Amino acid sequence: MFDIKGLNEECGVFAITNNKDALTLTYYGLHCLQHRGQEAAGIAFRNEDYIEVFKGKGLVAEVLTDSLMASTSSREAIGHVRYATAGGLGLANVQPFSFRFYDESIALAHNGHIGNAKLLKRKLEAKGSVFSATSDSEILIHLLRHEHGAFQDRLINSLNQLDGAFAYVMLHDSGLYGIRDRYGLRPLSIGQLSDDSYVLTSETCVFSVIGAKYLRDVEPGEIVRIHDGKIESSFYARETSQNLCLMEYVYFSRPDSSLDGTNVHFARKLSGRILAQESSVDADIVVGVPDSSISAAIGYAEATGVPYEMGLIKNKYVGRTFIQPTQELREKGVRMKLSAVNEIVGGKRIVLIDDSIVRGTTCKRIVQLLKEAGASEVHVRIASPAIKYPCYYGVDISTYEELISNRLDVAELGEYINADSLQFLSLDGLQNALLATKYGADYPKEKRYCTACFNGEYVTSLYDSVEKFNVDKKDL
Ligand code: AMP
Ligand code: SF4
């Protein structure tokens, strides 16, 4: 067993080109992506012939001020919202990164995790590179500077040296770029604002807010270049595959986003229906943990005929409990964030639907809240499988030690959270829910998603992540 604490980031990226309101729309875009990271935000834009960056710790609305938005007439911009685990947030790691060389200017924002970052950094430092950040996001720039020839060739050669999960947006003198890793682990979509104005975003929920039309997703291994109002496509890798992160559907993405042509709300709702088929239980009401479990709870209620009720109310003004650095603070955070409604849950047998269990803190607290409010039984149903393996692809789940399903089996975990019963959705059930949402009832039985945190089947080599913590690969 080994730890990878502090390694991961979950982020949101946004980019826009050829638009007179580029900065304001980037602000709106980042605001829509705020759920993907609340610790820091930043924006890079063109100011005359160089690229300027404005970034800081805090929420989008705190970091990006009105005066900044009014201070430039830039027609292109990229932006980033950042989530970092405890200890991982120095200002130097806040994105976008911007670099001004004698012959080119580049700004870059990244969502994901580069698996071979440590090896590459060592190699680059030996060649004279100096890194200003501890995160792996600026490696691409250093690789680019060591390549020769046309920018596109340098980019392809550099990307081919990276292994891992990434969605990049990049502002360069030659255009605006959107790039996805060859495994398709992290999402990136293209939208159109007008004939010659385009946006790139981690999630499509942005489009309805800024008035853009969804065009398509950037493909795994694809480099999209937007220049002079036109989109050009090329691929840096010949061998590509579809392994979009399952947790994007389970938890991260907003329900009004569609990933890989699959609406998140409908996918969650169907996962709730399948959960009901797999493990329904006699109950009076169905309660979902707000917000990310509500779609699945509606699906479960529809499938069983047990009424859905608002047994839990969320205080929207408390940050995610996950971001508290200690277990004690996290536990307090859950209490501040959620209240049980006595009048609704008192004397009732409840099916509690949650999207996932990571450390077990949230679920244990919620069961306690419901019982304190008078619930007679609380049966917990989780709309995803048990998370037993850490993520090396940019998601904060986390260490083997912290993953409670790595230590306890379902019966032990049910006892730990004090539930009257506990069941998880099967991995097939979850994948079938997504495939059926995408293709309809006759969906193809294909492998389309990353399932590593559920079954340990990682799609890339893990060399760097393992080496970083001095652990022998055989421990996997
Ligand atoms: P816990 O079991 O207390 O660690 O918290 C699990 C809850 O946190 C889930 O119900 C999700 O709503 C949420 N969650 C799941 N995965 C993550 C993650 N990687 N980062 C932040 N929150 C998460
Ligand atoms: Fe997503 Fe899990 Fe794969 Fe990480 S390991 S990319 S959280 S599905």
Short mmCIF file of C-alpha atoms and ligand atoms in Angstrom, two decimals:
data_model
loop_
_atom_site.label_atom_id
_atom_site.label_comp_id
_atom_site.label_asym_id
_atom_site.label_seq_id
_atom_site.Cartn_x
_atom_site.Cartn_y
_atom_site.Cartn_z
CA MET A 1 0.00 0.00 0.00
CA PHE A 2 1.17 3.53 -0.61
CA ASP A 3 0.03 7.10 -0.48
CA ILE A 4 -0.28 9.64 -3.22
CA LYS A 5 -1.47 12.46 -1.02
CA GLY A 6 -1.45 15.90 -2.52
CA LEU A 7 -0.81 14.67 -6.00
CA ASN A 8 -4.07 15.31 -7.73
CA GLU A 9 -6.00 18.24 -9.03
CA GLU A 10 -9.42 18.53 -10.53
CA CYS A 11 -9.87 21.64 -12.57
CA GLY A 12 -11.93 23.38 -15.17
CA VAL A 13 -10.62 25.08 -18.31
CA PHE A 14 -12.20 27.55 -20.70
CA ALA A 15 -11.02 29.34 -23.86
CA ILE A 16 -12.52 31.77 -26.33
CA THR A 17 -11.36 33.28 -29.58
CA ASN A 18 -12.33 36.08 -31.90
CA ASN A 19 -14.89 37.77 -29.70
CA LYS A 20 -15.17 41.39 -28.59
CA ASP A 21 -16.52 40.25 -25.20
CA ALA A 22 -13.83 37.60 -24.72
CA LEU A 23 -13.00 38.48 -21.11
CA THR A 24 -16.55 38.85 -19.87
CA LEU A 25 -17.54 35.57 -21.51
CA THR A 26 -14.49 33.87 -19.97
CA TYR A 27 -15.64 35.18 -16.61
CA TYR A 28 -19.11 33.70 -17.20
CA GLY A 29 -17.59 30.46 -18.45
CA LEU A 30 -15.36 30.07 -15.40
CA HIS A 31 -18.25 30.93 -13.14
CA CYS A 32 -20.19 28.02 -14.65
CA LEU A 33 -17.20 25.76 -14.04
CA GLN A 34 -16.75 26.94 -10.45
CA HIS A 35 -17.93 23.57 -9.07
CA ARG A 36 -14.74 22.03 -10.58
CA GLY A 37 -12.46 24.07 -8.36
CA GLN A 38 -12.89 26.79 -5.78
CA GLU A 39 -9.36 27.39 -4.56
CA ALA A 40 -8.01 29.54 -7.34
CA ALA A 41 -8.93 31.09 -10.64
CA GLY A 42 -7.13 32.83 -13.47
CA ILE A 43 -7.39 34.28 -16.91
CA ALA A 44 -4.83 34.95 -19.66
CA PHE A 45 -5.53 37.30 -22.52
CA ARG A 46 -3.79 39.15 -25.30
CA ASN A 47 -2.74 42.69 -24.52
CA GLU A 48 -1.38 44.27 -27.69
CA ASP A 49 1.43 41.91 -28.73
CA TYR A 50 1.98 40.03 -25.49
CA ILE A 51 -0.05 37.82 -23.19
CA GLU A 52 -1.13 39.09 -19.79
CA VAL A 53 -2.22 36.89 -16.89
CA PHE A 54 -4.42 37.70 -13.95
CA LYS A 55 -4.84 35.03 -11.31
CA GLY A 56 -5.21 34.46 -7.61
CA LYS A 57 -6.57 32.32 -4.82
CA GLY A 58 -10.32 32.33 -4.31
CA LEU A 59 -13.54 32.11 -6.25
CA VAL A 60 -13.88 33.43 -9.79
CA ALA A 61 -15.94 36.41 -8.57
CA GLU A 62 -13.27 37.29 -6.00
CA VAL A 63 -10.27 36.98 -8.31
CA LEU A 64 -11.57 38.46 -11.55
CA THR A 65 -12.74 41.99 -10.88
CA ASP A 66 -14.93 44.28 -12.99
CA SER A 67 -12.07 46.71 -13.51
CA LEU A 68 -9.91 43.93 -14.92
CA MET A 69 -12.69 42.92 -17.31
CA ALA A 70 -13.03 46.51 -18.50
CA SER A 71 -9.29 47.08 -18.83
CA THR A 72 -8.65 45.31 -22.12
CA SER A 73 -10.11 44.85 -25.54
CA SER A 74 -8.53 41.42 -26.03
CA ARG A 75 -10.51 39.21 -28.43
CA GLU A 76 -9.11 35.94 -27.06
CA ALA A 77 -8.61 34.50 -23.62
CA ILE A 78 -8.13 31.29 -21.69
CA GLY A 79 -9.18 30.66 -18.10
CA HIS A 80 -8.85 28.12 -15.33
CA VAL A 81 -10.47 27.20 -12.02
CA ARG A 82 -8.41 25.11 -9.68
CA TYR A 83 -9.05 22.53 -7.03
CA ALA A 84 -6.01 21.36 -5.09
CA THR A 85 -5.62 18.91 -2.27
CA ALA A 86 -4.27 20.08 1.10
CA GLY A 87 -0.80 21.57 0.80
CA GLY A 88 -0.87 21.66 -2.98
CA LEU A 89 -1.85 25.27 -3.39
CA GLY A 90 1.02 27.69 -3.75
CA LEU A 91 0.37 30.77 -5.84
CA ALA A 92 3.06 29.52 -8.21
CA ASN A 93 0.78 26.62 -9.14
CA VAL A 94 -2.23 28.78 -9.96
CA GLN A 95 -3.05 28.76 -13.66
CA PRO A 96 -2.98 29.83 -16.46
CA PHE A 97 0.80 29.83 -16.86
CA SER A 98 2.18 32.39 -19.24
CA PHE A 99 5.60 32.49 -20.90
CA ARG A 100 7.11 35.24 -23.00
CA PHE A 101 10.14 34.28 -25.10
CA TYR A 102 12.05 36.38 -27.61
CA ASP A 103 10.33 34.55 -30.46
CA GLU A 104 6.90 33.51 -29.12
CA SER A 105 4.37 33.96 -26.31
CA ILE A 106 2.39 31.09 -24.81
CA ALA A 107 -0.27 30.84 -22.12
CA LEU A 108 -1.51 27.47 -20.96
CA ALA A 109 -4.19 26.01 -18.69
CA HIS A 110 -4.42 22.34 -17.84
CA ASN A 111 -6.85 19.87 -16.28
CA GLY A 112 -5.47 16.46 -15.42
CA HIS A 113 -2.30 14.81 -14.28
CA ILE A 114 0.84 13.92 -16.20
CA GLY A 115 1.90 10.46 -15.10
CA ASN A 116 5.51 10.68 -16.20
CA ALA A 117 5.95 14.23 -14.90
CA LYS A 118 8.78 13.44 -12.53
CA LEU A 119 10.85 11.62 -15.13
CA LEU A 120 10.31 14.40 -17.66
CA LYS A 121 11.15 17.13 -15.15
CA ARG A 122 14.37 15.40 -14.25
CA LYS A 123 15.30 15.08 -17.91
CA LEU A 124 14.38 18.71 -18.64
CA GLU A 125 16.23 20.07 -15.61
CA ALA A 126 19.32 18.19 -16.72
CA LYS A 127 19.00 20.09 -20.01
CA GLY A 128 18.73 23.43 -18.19
CA SER A 129 15.01 23.96 -17.68
CA VAL A 130 13.99 25.83 -14.54
CA PHE A 131 10.51 25.11 -13.22
CA SER A 132 8.63 27.77 -11.31
CA ALA A 133 5.72 25.54 -10.22
CA THR A 134 5.62 22.20 -8.44
CA SER A 135 2.55 21.08 -10.37
CA ASP A 136 3.07 19.22 -13.63
CA SER A 137 1.22 21.70 -15.79
CA GLU A 138 4.14 23.71 -17.17
CA ILE A 139 6.08 20.68 -18.43
CA LEU A 140 4.54 21.03 -21.88
CA ILE A 141 6.04 24.50 -22.28
CA HIS A 142 9.53 23.27 -21.40
CA LEU A 143 9.19 20.36 -23.80
CA LEU A 144 8.08 22.76 -26.53
CA ARG A 145 11.11 24.98 -26.03
CA HIS A 146 13.46 22.04 -26.49
CA GLU A 147 11.92 21.11 -29.83
CA HIS A 148 12.83 22.70 -33.17
CA GLY A 149 10.87 23.51 -36.31
CA ALA A 150 7.31 24.64 -36.95
CA PHE A 151 5.11 25.10 -33.87
CA GLN A 152 2.73 22.31 -34.87
CA ASP A 153 5.63 19.82 -35.19
CA ARG A 154 7.09 20.92 -31.87
CA LEU A 155 3.69 20.51 -30.27
CA ILE A 156 3.16 17.01 -31.67
CA ASN A 157 6.64 15.90 -30.57
CA SER A 158 6.13 17.38 -27.10
CA LEU A 159 2.69 15.86 -26.58
CA ASN A 160 4.04 12.48 -27.58
CA GLN A 161 6.42 12.62 -24.64
CA LEU A 162 3.62 13.16 -22.13
CA ASP A 163 1.81 10.20 -20.66
CA GLY A 164 -1.28 10.68 -18.56
CA ALA A 165 -4.52 12.57 -18.43
CA PHE A 166 -4.84 16.06 -19.83
CA ALA A 167 -7.11 18.61 -21.39
CA TYR A 168 -5.13 21.70 -22.36
CA VAL A 169 -6.21 25.07 -23.62
CA MET A 170 -3.39 27.17 -24.97
CA LEU A 171 -3.03 30.67 -26.32
CA HIS A 172 -0.15 31.01 -28.78
CA ASP A 173 0.84 33.50 -31.48
CA SER A 174 -0.29 30.95 -34.05
CA GLY A 175 -3.79 30.53 -32.60
CA LEU A 176 -5.88 29.11 -29.81
CA TYR A 177 -5.41 25.40 -29.12
CA GLY A 178 -7.45 22.71 -27.40
CA ILE A 179 -5.81 19.32 -26.79
CA ARG A 180 -7.00 16.08 -25.20
CA ASP A 181 -4.92 13.13 -24.06
CA ARG A 182 -4.87 10.06 -26.28
CA TYR A 183 -6.94 8.05 -23.76
CA GLY A 184 -9.75 10.60 -23.62
CA LEU A 185 -9.58 10.69 -19.82
CA ARG A 186 -10.44 14.34 -19.26
CA PRO A 187 -13.26 16.13 -21.10
CA LEU A 188 -13.05 19.10 -23.48
CA SER A 189 -15.82 20.36 -25.77
CA ILE A 190 -16.05 22.89 -28.59
CA GLY A 191 -18.84 25.44 -28.92
CA GLN A 192 -19.63 28.15 -31.44
CA LEU A 193 -20.74 31.68 -30.61
CA SER A 194 -20.96 33.08 -34.13
CA ASP A 195 -19.64 32.28 -37.64
CA ASP A 196 -16.07 32.91 -36.60
CA SER A 197 -16.05 32.83 -32.79
CA TYR A 198 -15.49 29.60 -30.86
CA VAL A 199 -15.11 28.46 -27.27
CA LEU A 200 -13.50 25.44 -25.59
CA THR A 201 -14.66 24.24 -22.20
CA SER A 202 -14.36 21.35 -19.75
CA GLU A 203 -18.14 21.16 -19.56
CA THR A 204 -20.97 21.99 -21.90
CA CYS A 205 -23.12 23.61 -19.17
CA VAL A 206 -21.25 26.79 -20.12
CA PHE A 207 -22.82 26.97 -23.58
CA SER A 208 -26.38 27.86 -22.63
CA VAL A 209 -25.13 30.60 -20.30
CA ILE A 210 -22.91 32.34 -22.83
CA GLY A 211 -25.20 31.69 -25.80
CA ALA A 212 -22.94 29.23 -27.64
CA LYS A 213 -23.96 26.23 -29.73
CA TYR A 214 -22.39 22.85 -28.90
CA LEU A 215 -20.33 21.69 -31.90
CA ARG A 216 -18.55 18.54 -30.71
CA ASP A 217 -16.07 17.15 -28.20
CA VAL A 218 -12.34 17.37 -28.87
CA GLU A 219 -11.38 13.77 -29.70
CA PRO A 220 -8.81 11.77 -27.73
CA GLY A 221 -5.36 12.58 -29.11
CA GLU A 222 -6.69 15.55 -31.10
CA ILE A 223 -5.16 19.00 -31.42
CA VAL A 224 -7.74 21.61 -32.32
CA ARG A 225 -6.33 24.90 -33.58
CA ILE A 226 -8.62 27.88 -33.95
CA HIS A 227 -7.17 30.65 -36.05
CA ASP A 228 -8.69 33.42 -38.20
CA GLY A 229 -12.17 32.21 -37.29
CA LYS A 230 -11.55 28.67 -38.56
CA ILE A 231 -11.08 25.34 -36.80
CA GLU A 232 -8.32 22.99 -37.91
CA SER A 233 -7.95 19.49 -36.56
CA SER A 234 -4.93 17.20 -36.35
CA PHE A 235 -3.90 14.30 -34.15
CA TYR A 236 -0.70 13.97 -32.17
CA ALA A 237 -1.27 10.26 -31.60
CA ARG A 238 -2.35 7.48 -33.96
CA GLU A 239 -3.35 5.06 -31.25
CA THR A 240 -6.19 6.56 -29.27
CA SER A 241 -8.97 5.18 -27.11
CA GLN A 242 -12.12 6.32 -25.30
CA ASN A 243 -11.70 6.25 -21.53
CA LEU A 244 -13.61 9.24 -20.24
CA CYS A 245 -13.57 9.43 -16.45
CA LEU A 246 -16.60 7.69 -14.93
CA MET A 247 -16.48 10.01 -11.93
CA GLU A 248 -17.27 12.93 -14.24
CA TYR A 249 -20.71 11.36 -14.64
CA VAL A 250 -21.04 10.18 -11.06
CA TYR A 251 -20.01 13.35 -9.26
CA PHE A 252 -17.96 16.13 -10.88
CA SER A 253 -19.91 17.42 -13.79
CA ARG A 254 -23.02 19.51 -13.56
CA PRO A 255 -26.26 17.70 -14.44
CA ASP A 256 -26.88 20.13 -17.29
CA SER A 257 -23.60 19.15 -18.99
CA SER A 258 -23.23 16.48 -21.65
CA LEU A 259 -20.00 14.54 -21.90
CA ASP A 260 -19.27 12.35 -24.90
CA GLY A 261 -22.83 12.98 -26.09
CA THR A 262 -24.30 11.76 -22.78
CA ASN A 263 -26.30 14.14 -20.62
CA VAL A 264 -25.15 13.87 -17.02
CA HIS A 265 -28.62 14.22 -15.46
CA PHE A 266 -30.16 11.49 -17.63
CA ALA A 267 -27.16 9.22 -17.09
CA ARG A 268 -27.44 9.66 -13.31
CA LYS A 269 -31.18 9.16 -13.41
CA LEU A 270 -30.80 5.89 -15.30
CA SER A 271 -28.07 4.79 -12.89
CA GLY A 272 -30.63 5.35 -10.11
CA ARG A 273 -33.18 3.19 -11.94
CA ILE A 274 -30.63 0.41 -12.38
CA LEU A 275 -29.62 0.75 -8.73
CA ALA A 276 -33.29 0.17 -7.84
CA GLN A 277 -33.40 -2.93 -10.05
CA GLU A 278 -30.23 -4.26 -8.43
CA SER A 279 -30.99 -3.54 -4.77
CA SER A 280 -34.40 -2.07 -3.95
CA VAL A 281 -35.67 -2.23 -0.36
CA ASP A 282 -39.03 -1.57 1.35
CA ALA A 283 -39.21 2.10 2.32
CA ASP A 284 -41.56 5.10 2.73
CA ILE A 285 -39.53 7.80 1.00
CA VAL A 286 -36.45 8.25 -1.20
CA VAL A 287 -34.03 11.03 -0.22
CA GLY A 288 -31.07 12.14 -2.36
CA VAL A 289 -27.98 13.87 -0.98
CA PRO A 290 -28.01 17.32 -2.59
CA ASP A 291 -26.89 18.24 -5.21
CA SER A 292 -25.02 15.53 -7.05
CA SER A 293 -27.25 12.60 -5.96
CA ILE A 294 -30.64 14.11 -6.74
CA SER A 295 -30.82 12.87 -10.34
CA ALA A 296 -30.04 9.29 -9.27
CA ALA A 297 -32.56 9.55 -6.41
CA ILE A 298 -35.28 10.66 -8.85
CA GLY A 299 -34.46 7.66 -11.04
CA TYR A 300 -34.59 5.31 -8.06
CA ALA A 301 -37.94 6.77 -6.94
CA GLU A 302 -39.42 6.48 -10.44
CA ALA A 303 -38.34 2.87 -10.77
CA THR A 304 -39.68 1.77 -7.38
CA GLY A 305 -42.74 4.01 -7.05
CA VAL A 306 -41.50 5.11 -3.61
CA PRO A 307 -42.00 8.92 -3.43
CA TYR A 308 -39.01 11.24 -3.64
CA GLU A 309 -38.90 13.72 -0.76
CA MET A 310 -36.68 16.68 0.15
CA GLY A 311 -35.47 15.16 3.40
CA LEU A 312 -32.13 16.98 3.26
CA ILE A 313 -31.56 20.68 2.66
CA LYS A 314 -28.21 22.03 1.59
CA ASN A 315 -26.75 25.32 2.70
CA LYS A 316 -25.40 26.51 -0.65
CA TYR A 317 -23.00 28.97 0.91
CA VAL A 318 -20.66 26.44 2.52
CA GLY A 319 -17.77 25.16 0.40
CA ARG A 320 -17.34 21.50 -0.43
CA THR A 321 -16.61 19.46 2.70
CA PHE A 322 -13.86 17.69 0.86
CA ILE A 323 -11.64 20.75 0.78
CA GLN A 324 -11.14 20.86 4.56
CA PRO A 325 -7.62 19.69 5.27
CA THR A 326 -8.30 17.64 8.39
CA GLN A 327 -10.81 14.92 9.14
CA GLU A 328 -12.16 16.85 12.15
CA LEU A 329 -12.86 19.95 10.07
CA ARG A 330 -14.41 17.84 7.33
CA GLU A 331 -16.80 16.32 9.84
CA LYS A 332 -17.87 19.76 11.06
CA GLY A 333 -18.18 20.86 7.45
CA VAL A 334 -20.75 18.17 6.68
CA ARG A 335 -22.95 19.38 9.55
CA MET A 336 -22.82 22.99 8.41
CA LYS A 337 -23.63 21.99 4.90
CA LEU A 338 -26.66 19.73 5.28
CA SER A 339 -29.75 19.72 7.49
CA ALA A 340 -32.34 16.97 7.79
CA VAL A 341 -35.98 18.09 7.71
CA ASN A 342 -37.63 16.57 10.80
CA GLU A 343 -41.16 17.04 9.46
CA ILE A 344 -40.30 15.00 6.35
CA VAL A 345 -38.08 12.24 7.69
CA GLY A 346 -39.56 11.75 11.21
CA GLY A 347 -40.83 8.17 11.68
CA LYS A 348 -40.03 7.26 8.04
CA ARG A 349 -38.14 4.33 6.52
CA ILE A 350 -35.73 6.10 4.18
CA VAL A 351 -33.77 5.01 1.14
CA LEU A 352 -30.85 7.43 1.10
CA ILE A 353 -29.21 7.79 -2.32
CA ASP A 354 -25.65 9.13 -2.47
CA ASP A 355 -23.46 9.35 -5.57
CA SER A 356 -20.32 7.82 -4.07
CA ILE A 357 -18.45 6.98 -0.90
CA VAL A 358 -14.81 8.01 -0.70
CA ARG A 359 -13.71 8.35 2.91
CA GLY A 360 -17.13 7.50 4.37
CA THR A 361 -17.33 10.68 6.45
CA THR A 362 -20.21 12.30 4.59
CA CYS A 363 -22.42 9.25 4.47
CA LYS A 364 -21.89 8.37 8.13
CA ARG A 365 -22.83 11.91 9.16
CA ILE A 366 -25.91 11.99 6.97
CA VAL A 367 -27.20 8.69 8.34
CA GLN A 368 -26.70 10.15 11.82
CA LEU A 369 -28.49 13.40 10.85
CA LEU A 370 -31.48 11.48 9.50
CA LYS A 371 -31.70 9.25 12.56
CA GLU A 372 -31.41 12.23 14.91
CA ALA A 373 -34.27 13.80 12.95
CA GLY A 374 -36.41 10.76 13.71
CA ALA A 375 -35.97 8.44 10.70
CA SER A 376 -36.93 4.90 11.75
CA GLU A 377 -34.66 3.17 9.17
CA VAL A 378 -31.98 4.47 6.80
CA HIS A 379 -31.06 2.20 3.87
CA VAL A 380 -28.12 3.60 1.91
CA ARG A 381 -27.87 3.01 -1.83
CA ILE A 382 -24.83 4.35 -3.66
CA ALA A 383 -25.19 5.22 -7.36
CA SER A 384 -21.65 4.04 -8.20
CA PRO A 385 -19.48 1.06 -7.28
CA ALA A 386 -17.17 1.05 -4.27
CA ILE A 387 -14.03 3.14 -4.88
CA LYS A 388 -11.10 0.90 -3.98
CA TYR A 389 -8.16 2.31 -5.95
CA PRO A 390 -6.58 5.77 -6.11
CA CYS A 391 -6.92 7.95 -9.18
CA TYR A 392 -3.74 8.93 -11.02
CA TYR A 393 -5.57 10.96 -13.61
CA GLY A 394 -6.25 14.27 -11.94
CA VAL A 395 -9.02 13.47 -9.48
CA ASP A 396 -8.70 13.82 -5.73
CA ILE A 397 -9.42 10.26 -4.71
CA SER A 398 -6.80 9.92 -3.08
CA THR A 399 -4.78 7.53 -0.95
CA TYR A 400 -5.40 3.84 -0.48
CA GLU A 401 -5.55 4.56 3.20
CA GLU A 402 -8.30 7.17 2.86
CA LEU A 403 -10.46 5.07 0.55
CA ILE A 404 -12.70 3.37 3.04
CA SER A 405 -13.85 0.68 0.59
CA ASN A 406 -10.26 -0.39 0.31
CA ARG A 407 -10.31 -1.31 4.00
CA LEU A 408 -13.89 -2.41 4.65
CA ASP A 409 -16.19 -4.72 2.72
CA VAL A 410 -19.81 -3.68 2.10
CA ALA A 411 -21.15 -5.27 5.30
CA GLU A 412 -18.41 -3.69 7.45
CA LEU A 413 -18.91 -0.33 5.79
CA GLY A 414 -22.67 -0.52 6.33
CA GLU A 415 -21.98 -1.07 10.01
CA TYR A 416 -19.42 1.74 10.11
CA ILE A 417 -21.86 4.29 8.68
CA ASN A 418 -24.61 2.87 10.90
CA ALA A 419 -26.99 2.19 8.01
CA ASP A 420 -29.78 -0.38 8.23
CA SER A 421 -28.48 -1.68 4.92
CA LEU A 422 -25.95 -0.58 2.30
CA GLN A 423 -25.60 -1.50 -1.38
CA PHE A 424 -23.48 -0.10 -4.23
CA LEU A 425 -24.41 0.04 -7.92
CA SER A 426 -22.47 -2.57 -9.91
CA LEU A 427 -19.80 -1.41 -12.37
CA ASP A 428 -21.76 -2.99 -15.23
CA GLY A 429 -24.88 -1.22 -14.00
CA LEU A 430 -23.14 2.16 -14.07
CA GLN A 431 -21.56 1.66 -17.49
CA ASN A 432 -24.82 0.33 -18.93
CA ALA A 433 -26.63 3.41 -17.62
CA LEU A 434 -24.19 5.67 -19.48
CA LEU A 435 -24.20 3.60 -22.67
CA ALA A 436 -28.01 3.38 -22.71
CA THR A 437 -28.25 7.16 -22.18
CA LYS A 438 -25.87 7.70 -25.08
CA TYR A 439 -27.10 5.09 -27.58
CA GLY A 440 -30.61 4.13 -26.43
CA ALA A 441 -31.92 0.69 -25.46
CA ASP A 442 -29.82 -1.23 -28.05
CA TYR A 443 -26.54 0.14 -26.83
CA PRO A 444 -23.29 -1.52 -27.92
CA LYS A 445 -21.41 -3.40 -25.20
CA GLU A 446 -18.18 -1.49 -25.59
CA LYS A 447 -15.44 -0.37 -23.22
CA ARG A 448 -15.79 3.39 -23.26
CA TYR A 449 -14.91 4.69 -19.81
CA CYS A 450 -12.06 4.75 -17.32
CA THR A 451 -12.99 2.43 -14.46
CA ALA A 452 -9.64 2.38 -12.65
CA CYS A 453 -10.72 3.68 -9.23
CA PHE A 454 -13.41 0.99 -9.15
CA ASN A 455 -11.55 -2.03 -10.48
CA GLY A 456 -7.85 -1.10 -10.60
CA GLU A 457 -7.66 -1.37 -14.42
CA TYR A 458 -5.49 1.65 -15.18
CA VAL A 459 -5.27 2.65 -18.84
CA THR A 460 -1.74 4.10 -18.66
CA SER A 461 1.56 3.11 -17.10
CA LEU A 462 1.79 4.27 -13.52
CA TYR A 463 5.55 4.62 -13.36
CA ASP A 464 5.84 8.13 -12.07
CA SER A 465 3.01 8.13 -9.57
CA VAL A 466 4.38 4.99 -7.98
CA GLU A 467 8.01 6.03 -8.08
CA LYS A 468 7.21 9.39 -6.52
CA PHE A 469 6.33 7.71 -3.28
CA ASN A 470 9.15 5.19 -3.33
CA VAL A 471 6.87 2.27 -3.76
CA ASP A 472 7.69 -0.79 -5.73
CA LYS A 473 5.29 -1.41 -8.61
CA LYS A 474 4.68 -4.93 -7.35
CA ASP A 475 2.74 -3.36 -4.46
CA LEU A 476 0.01 -2.58 -6.93
P1 AMP B 1 -16.67 11.05 1.79
O1 AMP B 1 -17.13 9.63 1.61
O2 AMP B 1 -16.99 11.65 3.09
O3 AMP B 1 -15.21 11.16 1.49
O4 AMP B 1 -17.41 11.95 0.74
C1 AMP B 1 -18.03 11.42 -0.38
C2 AMP B 1 -18.78 12.50 -1.07
O5 AMP B 1 -17.88 13.48 -1.58
C3 AMP B 1 -19.52 11.93 -2.27
O6 AMP B 1 -20.85 11.69 -1.93
C4 AMP B 1 -19.42 12.99 -3.31
O7 AMP B 1 -20.52 13.85 -3.23
C5 AMP B 1 -18.18 13.76 -2.94
N1 AMP B 1 -16.99 13.34 -3.73
C6 AMP B 1 -16.77 12.18 -4.35
N2 AMP B 1 -15.55 12.18 -4.96
C7 AMP B 1 -15.01 13.38 -4.72
C8 AMP B 1 -13.78 14.01 -5.07
N3 AMP B 1 -12.86 13.38 -5.77
N4 AMP B 1 -13.57 15.29 -4.65
C9 AMP B 1 -14.47 15.91 -3.91
N5 AMP B 1 -15.64 15.37 -3.52
C10 AMP B 1 -15.93 14.12 -3.92
FE1 SF4 B 2 -12.04 9.06 -13.12
FE2 SF4 B 2 -11.68 7.05 -11.41
FE3 SF4 B 2 -10.54 7.00 -13.82
FE4 SF4 B 2 -9.71 8.73 -11.97
S1 SF4 B 2 -9.53 6.50 -11.89
S2 SF4 B 2 -10.06 9.16 -14.16
S3 SF4 B 2 -11.63 9.24 -10.93
S4 SF4 B 2 -12.74 6.96 -13.38
#
